[in-house]
mmCIF file with all atom_site columns, C-alpha atoms in Angstrom:
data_model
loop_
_atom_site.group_PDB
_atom_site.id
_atom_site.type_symbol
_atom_site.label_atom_id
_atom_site.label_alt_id
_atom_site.label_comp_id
_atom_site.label_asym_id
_atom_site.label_entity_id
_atom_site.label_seq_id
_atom_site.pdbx_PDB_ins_code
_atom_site.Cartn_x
_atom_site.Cartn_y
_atom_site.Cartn_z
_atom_site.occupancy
_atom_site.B_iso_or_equiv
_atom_site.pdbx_formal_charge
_atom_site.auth_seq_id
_atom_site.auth_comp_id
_atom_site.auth_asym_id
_atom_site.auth_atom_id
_atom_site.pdbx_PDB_model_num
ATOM 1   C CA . UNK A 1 1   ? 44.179 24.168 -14.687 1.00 67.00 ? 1   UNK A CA 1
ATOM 2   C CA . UNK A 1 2   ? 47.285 23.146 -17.364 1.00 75.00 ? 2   UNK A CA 1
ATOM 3   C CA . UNK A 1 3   ? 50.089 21.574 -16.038 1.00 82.00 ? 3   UNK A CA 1
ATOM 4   C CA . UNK A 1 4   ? 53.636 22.842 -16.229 1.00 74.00 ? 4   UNK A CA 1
ATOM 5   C CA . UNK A 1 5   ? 56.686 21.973 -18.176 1.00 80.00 ? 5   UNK A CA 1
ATOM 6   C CA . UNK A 1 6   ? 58.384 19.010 -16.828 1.00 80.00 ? 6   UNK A CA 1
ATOM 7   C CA . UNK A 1 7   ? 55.028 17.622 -15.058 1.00 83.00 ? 7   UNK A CA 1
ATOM 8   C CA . UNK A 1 8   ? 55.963 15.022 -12.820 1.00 81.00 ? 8   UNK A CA 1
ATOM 9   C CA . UNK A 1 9   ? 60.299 15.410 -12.326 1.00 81.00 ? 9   UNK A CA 1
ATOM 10  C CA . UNK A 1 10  ? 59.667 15.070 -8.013  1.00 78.00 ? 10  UNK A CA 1
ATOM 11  C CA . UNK A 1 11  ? 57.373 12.817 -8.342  1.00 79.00 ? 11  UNK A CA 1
ATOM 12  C CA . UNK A 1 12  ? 58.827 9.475  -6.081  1.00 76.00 ? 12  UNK A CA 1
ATOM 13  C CA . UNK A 1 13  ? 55.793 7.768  -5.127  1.00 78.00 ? 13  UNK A CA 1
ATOM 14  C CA . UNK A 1 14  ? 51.712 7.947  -5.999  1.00 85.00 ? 14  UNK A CA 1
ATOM 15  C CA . UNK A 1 15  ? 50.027 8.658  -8.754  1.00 90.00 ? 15  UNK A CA 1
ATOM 16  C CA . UNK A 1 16  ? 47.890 11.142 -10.360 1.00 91.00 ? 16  UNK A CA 1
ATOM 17  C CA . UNK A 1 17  ? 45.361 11.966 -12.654 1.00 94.00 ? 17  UNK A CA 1
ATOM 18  C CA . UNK A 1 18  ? 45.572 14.705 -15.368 1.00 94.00 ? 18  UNK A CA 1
ATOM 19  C CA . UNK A 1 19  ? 42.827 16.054 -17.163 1.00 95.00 ? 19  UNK A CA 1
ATOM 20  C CA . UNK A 1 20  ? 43.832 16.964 -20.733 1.00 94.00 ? 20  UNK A CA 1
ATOM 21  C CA . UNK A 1 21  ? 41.709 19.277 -22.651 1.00 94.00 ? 21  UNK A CA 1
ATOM 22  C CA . UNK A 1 22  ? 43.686 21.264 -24.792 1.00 92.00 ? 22  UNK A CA 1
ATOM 23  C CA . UNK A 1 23  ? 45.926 18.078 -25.524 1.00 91.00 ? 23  UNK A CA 1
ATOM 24  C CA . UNK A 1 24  ? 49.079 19.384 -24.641 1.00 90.00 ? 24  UNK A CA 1
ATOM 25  C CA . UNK A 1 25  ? 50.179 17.479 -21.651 1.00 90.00 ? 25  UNK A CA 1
ATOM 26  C CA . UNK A 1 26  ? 52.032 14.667 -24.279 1.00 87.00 ? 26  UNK A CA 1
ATOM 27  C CA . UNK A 1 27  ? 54.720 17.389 -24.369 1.00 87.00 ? 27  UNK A CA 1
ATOM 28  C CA . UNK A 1 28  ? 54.673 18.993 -20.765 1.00 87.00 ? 28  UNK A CA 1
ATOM 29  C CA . UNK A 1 29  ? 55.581 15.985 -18.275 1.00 87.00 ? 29  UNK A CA 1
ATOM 30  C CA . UNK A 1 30  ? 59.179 14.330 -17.577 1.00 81.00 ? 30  UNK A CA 1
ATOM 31  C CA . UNK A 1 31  ? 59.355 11.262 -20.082 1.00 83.00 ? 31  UNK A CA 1
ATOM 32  C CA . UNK A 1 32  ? 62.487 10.587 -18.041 1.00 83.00 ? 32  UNK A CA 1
ATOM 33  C CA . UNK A 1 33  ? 61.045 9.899  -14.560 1.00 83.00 ? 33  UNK A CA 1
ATOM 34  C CA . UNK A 1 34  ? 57.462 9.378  -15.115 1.00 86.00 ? 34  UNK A CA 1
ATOM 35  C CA . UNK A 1 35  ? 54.735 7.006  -17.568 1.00 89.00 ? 35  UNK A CA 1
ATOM 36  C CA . UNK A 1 36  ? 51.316 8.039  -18.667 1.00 91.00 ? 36  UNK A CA 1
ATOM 37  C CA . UNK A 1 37  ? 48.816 5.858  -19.253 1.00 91.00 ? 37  UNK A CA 1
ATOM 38  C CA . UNK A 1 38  ? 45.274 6.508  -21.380 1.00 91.00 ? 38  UNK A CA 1
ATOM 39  C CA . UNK A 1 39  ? 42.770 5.054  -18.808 1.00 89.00 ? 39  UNK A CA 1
ATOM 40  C CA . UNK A 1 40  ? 40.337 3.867  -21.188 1.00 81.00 ? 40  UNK A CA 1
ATOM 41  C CA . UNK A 1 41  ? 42.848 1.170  -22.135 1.00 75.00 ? 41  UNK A CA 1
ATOM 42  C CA . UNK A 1 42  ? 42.078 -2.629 -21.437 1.00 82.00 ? 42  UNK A CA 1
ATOM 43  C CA . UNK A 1 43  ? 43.222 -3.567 -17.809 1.00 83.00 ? 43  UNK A CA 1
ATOM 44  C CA . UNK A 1 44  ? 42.458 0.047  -16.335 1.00 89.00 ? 44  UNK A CA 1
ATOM 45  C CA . UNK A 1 45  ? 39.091 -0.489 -14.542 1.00 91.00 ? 45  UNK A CA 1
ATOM 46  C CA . UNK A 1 46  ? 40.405 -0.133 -11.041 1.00 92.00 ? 46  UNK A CA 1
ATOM 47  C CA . UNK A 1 47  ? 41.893 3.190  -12.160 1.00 93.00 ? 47  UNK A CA 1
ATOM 48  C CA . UNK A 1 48  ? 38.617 4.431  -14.192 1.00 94.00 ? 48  UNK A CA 1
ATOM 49  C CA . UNK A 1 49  ? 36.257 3.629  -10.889 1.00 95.00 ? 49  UNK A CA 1
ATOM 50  C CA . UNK A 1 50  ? 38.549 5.100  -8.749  1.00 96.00 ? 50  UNK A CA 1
ATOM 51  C CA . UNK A 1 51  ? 38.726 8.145  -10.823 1.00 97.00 ? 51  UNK A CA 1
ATOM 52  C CA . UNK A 1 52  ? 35.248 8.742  -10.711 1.00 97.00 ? 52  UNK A CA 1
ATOM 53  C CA . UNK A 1 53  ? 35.214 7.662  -7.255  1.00 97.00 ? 53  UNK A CA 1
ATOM 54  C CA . UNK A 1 54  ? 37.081 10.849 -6.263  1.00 97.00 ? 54  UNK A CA 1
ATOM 55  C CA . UNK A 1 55  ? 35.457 12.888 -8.478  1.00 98.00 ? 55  UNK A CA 1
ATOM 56  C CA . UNK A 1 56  ? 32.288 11.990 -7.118  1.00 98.00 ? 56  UNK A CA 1
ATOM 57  C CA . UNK A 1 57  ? 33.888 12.942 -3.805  1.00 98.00 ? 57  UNK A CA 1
ATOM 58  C CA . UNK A 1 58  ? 35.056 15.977 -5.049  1.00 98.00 ? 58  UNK A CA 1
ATOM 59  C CA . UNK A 1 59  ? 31.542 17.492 -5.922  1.00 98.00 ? 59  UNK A CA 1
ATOM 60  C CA . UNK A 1 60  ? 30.206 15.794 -2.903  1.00 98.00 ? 60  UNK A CA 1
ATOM 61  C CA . UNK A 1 61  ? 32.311 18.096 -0.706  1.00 98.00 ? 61  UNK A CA 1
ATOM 62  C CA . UNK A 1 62  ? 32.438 21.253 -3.124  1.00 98.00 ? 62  UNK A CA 1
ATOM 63  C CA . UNK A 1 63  ? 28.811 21.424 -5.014  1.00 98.00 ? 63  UNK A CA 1
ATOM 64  C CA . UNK A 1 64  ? 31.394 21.717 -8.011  1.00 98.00 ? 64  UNK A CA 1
ATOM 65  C CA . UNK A 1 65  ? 29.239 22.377 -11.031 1.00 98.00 ? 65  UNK A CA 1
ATOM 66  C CA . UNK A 1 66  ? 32.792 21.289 -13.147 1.00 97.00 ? 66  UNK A CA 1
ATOM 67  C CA . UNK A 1 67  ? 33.010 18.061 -11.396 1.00 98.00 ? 67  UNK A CA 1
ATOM 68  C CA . UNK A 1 68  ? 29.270 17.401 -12.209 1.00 98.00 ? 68  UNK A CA 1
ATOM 69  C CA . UNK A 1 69  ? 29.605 18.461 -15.645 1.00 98.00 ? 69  UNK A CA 1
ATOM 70  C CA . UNK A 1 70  ? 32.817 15.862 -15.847 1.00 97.00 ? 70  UNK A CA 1
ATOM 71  C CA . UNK A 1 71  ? 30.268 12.968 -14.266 1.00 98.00 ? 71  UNK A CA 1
ATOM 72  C CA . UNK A 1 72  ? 27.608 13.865 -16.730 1.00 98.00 ? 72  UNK A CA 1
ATOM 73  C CA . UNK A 1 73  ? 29.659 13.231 -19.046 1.00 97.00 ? 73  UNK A CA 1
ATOM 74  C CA . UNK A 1 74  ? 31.956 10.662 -17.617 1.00 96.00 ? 74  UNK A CA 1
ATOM 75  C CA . UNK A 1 75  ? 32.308 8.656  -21.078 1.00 93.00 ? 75  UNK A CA 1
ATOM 76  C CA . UNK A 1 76  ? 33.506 11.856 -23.082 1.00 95.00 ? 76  UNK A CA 1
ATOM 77  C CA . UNK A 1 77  ? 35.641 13.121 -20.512 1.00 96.00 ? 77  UNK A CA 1
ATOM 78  C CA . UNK A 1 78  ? 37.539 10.371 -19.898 1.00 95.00 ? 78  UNK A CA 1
ATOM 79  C CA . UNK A 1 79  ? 39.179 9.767  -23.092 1.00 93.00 ? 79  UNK A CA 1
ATOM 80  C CA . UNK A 1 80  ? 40.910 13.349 -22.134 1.00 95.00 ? 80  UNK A CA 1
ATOM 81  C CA . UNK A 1 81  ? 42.409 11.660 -18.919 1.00 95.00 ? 81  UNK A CA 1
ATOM 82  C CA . UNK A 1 82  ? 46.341 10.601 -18.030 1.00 94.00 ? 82  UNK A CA 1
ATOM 83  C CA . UNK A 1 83  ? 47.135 8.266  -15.494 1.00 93.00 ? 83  UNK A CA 1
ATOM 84  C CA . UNK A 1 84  ? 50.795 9.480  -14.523 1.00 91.00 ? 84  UNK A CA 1
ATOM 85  C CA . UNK A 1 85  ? 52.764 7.600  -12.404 1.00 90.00 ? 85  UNK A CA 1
ATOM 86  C CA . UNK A 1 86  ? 56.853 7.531  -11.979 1.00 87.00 ? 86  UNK A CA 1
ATOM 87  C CA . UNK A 1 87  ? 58.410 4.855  -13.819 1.00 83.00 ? 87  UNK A CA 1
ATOM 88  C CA . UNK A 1 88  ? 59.648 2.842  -10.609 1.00 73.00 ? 88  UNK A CA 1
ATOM 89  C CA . UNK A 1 89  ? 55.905 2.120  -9.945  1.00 66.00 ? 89  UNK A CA 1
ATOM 90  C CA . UNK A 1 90  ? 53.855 -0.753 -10.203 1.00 59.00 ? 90  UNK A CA 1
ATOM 91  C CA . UNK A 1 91  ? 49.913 0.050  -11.285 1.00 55.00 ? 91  UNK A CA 1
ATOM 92  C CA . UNK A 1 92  ? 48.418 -2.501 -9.335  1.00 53.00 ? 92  UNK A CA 1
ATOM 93  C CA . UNK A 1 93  ? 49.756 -1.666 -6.519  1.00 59.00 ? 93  UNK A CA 1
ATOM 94  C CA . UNK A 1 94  ? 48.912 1.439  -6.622  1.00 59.00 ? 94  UNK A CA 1
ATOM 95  C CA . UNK A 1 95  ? 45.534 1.196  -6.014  1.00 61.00 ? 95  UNK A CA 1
ATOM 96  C CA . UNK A 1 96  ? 46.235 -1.203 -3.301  1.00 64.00 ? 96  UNK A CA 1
ATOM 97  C CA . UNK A 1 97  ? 48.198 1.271  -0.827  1.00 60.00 ? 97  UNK A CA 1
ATOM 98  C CA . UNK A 1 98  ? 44.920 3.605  -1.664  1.00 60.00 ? 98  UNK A CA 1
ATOM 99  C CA . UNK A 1 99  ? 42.525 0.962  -1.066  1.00 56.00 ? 99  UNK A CA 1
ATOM 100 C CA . UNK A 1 100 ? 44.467 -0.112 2.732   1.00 53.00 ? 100 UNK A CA 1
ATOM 101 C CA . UNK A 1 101 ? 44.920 3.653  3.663   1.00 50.00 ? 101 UNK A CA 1
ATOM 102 C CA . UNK A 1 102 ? 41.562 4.178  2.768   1.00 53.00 ? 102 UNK A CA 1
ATOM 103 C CA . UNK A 1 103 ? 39.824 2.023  4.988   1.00 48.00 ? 103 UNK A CA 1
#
């Protein structure tokens, strides 16, 4: 679904991924307390394999026919996607806490 105004103004630790179809999240999240990040930027592989990663998950666990229709079409999707993280974060590591709690 859409996000809220002021997307992201709890937000201490993690990070998350926002789908953006309509393209009005530029104007709904905290610029104060939070980044976004376009992952199809240079440097963002981690992010864009883990993001399909769980969406693979996702429609592993559900049958989603949305998710599926999102990894069909992985490419075009994911030029709609946010990475949003709070501004006291570092990317990298990120993915590392996932990575460690994960296994």
């Amino acid at each position: 679904g859409s996000t809220g105004h002021n997307f992201g103004a709890g937000m201490t630790g993690g990070f998350a991924y926002v789908l953006d179809l309509d393209r009005s999240f530029a104007d709904k999240y905290n610029h104060e307390l939070i980044e976004v990040h376009r992952i199809r930027q240079e440097g963002m592989e981690e992010h864009r394999h883990h993001l399909r990663s769980v969406i693979e998950d996702f429609v592993v666990e559900t049958e989603s026919a949305w998710g599926q229709e999102i990894l069909d079409n992985y490419v075009d999707y994911l030029r709609k996607f946010w990475l949003v993280i709070p501004k006291e974060s570092n990317m990298k590591s990120l993915l590392d806490n996932i990575n460690v709690t994960s296994q």
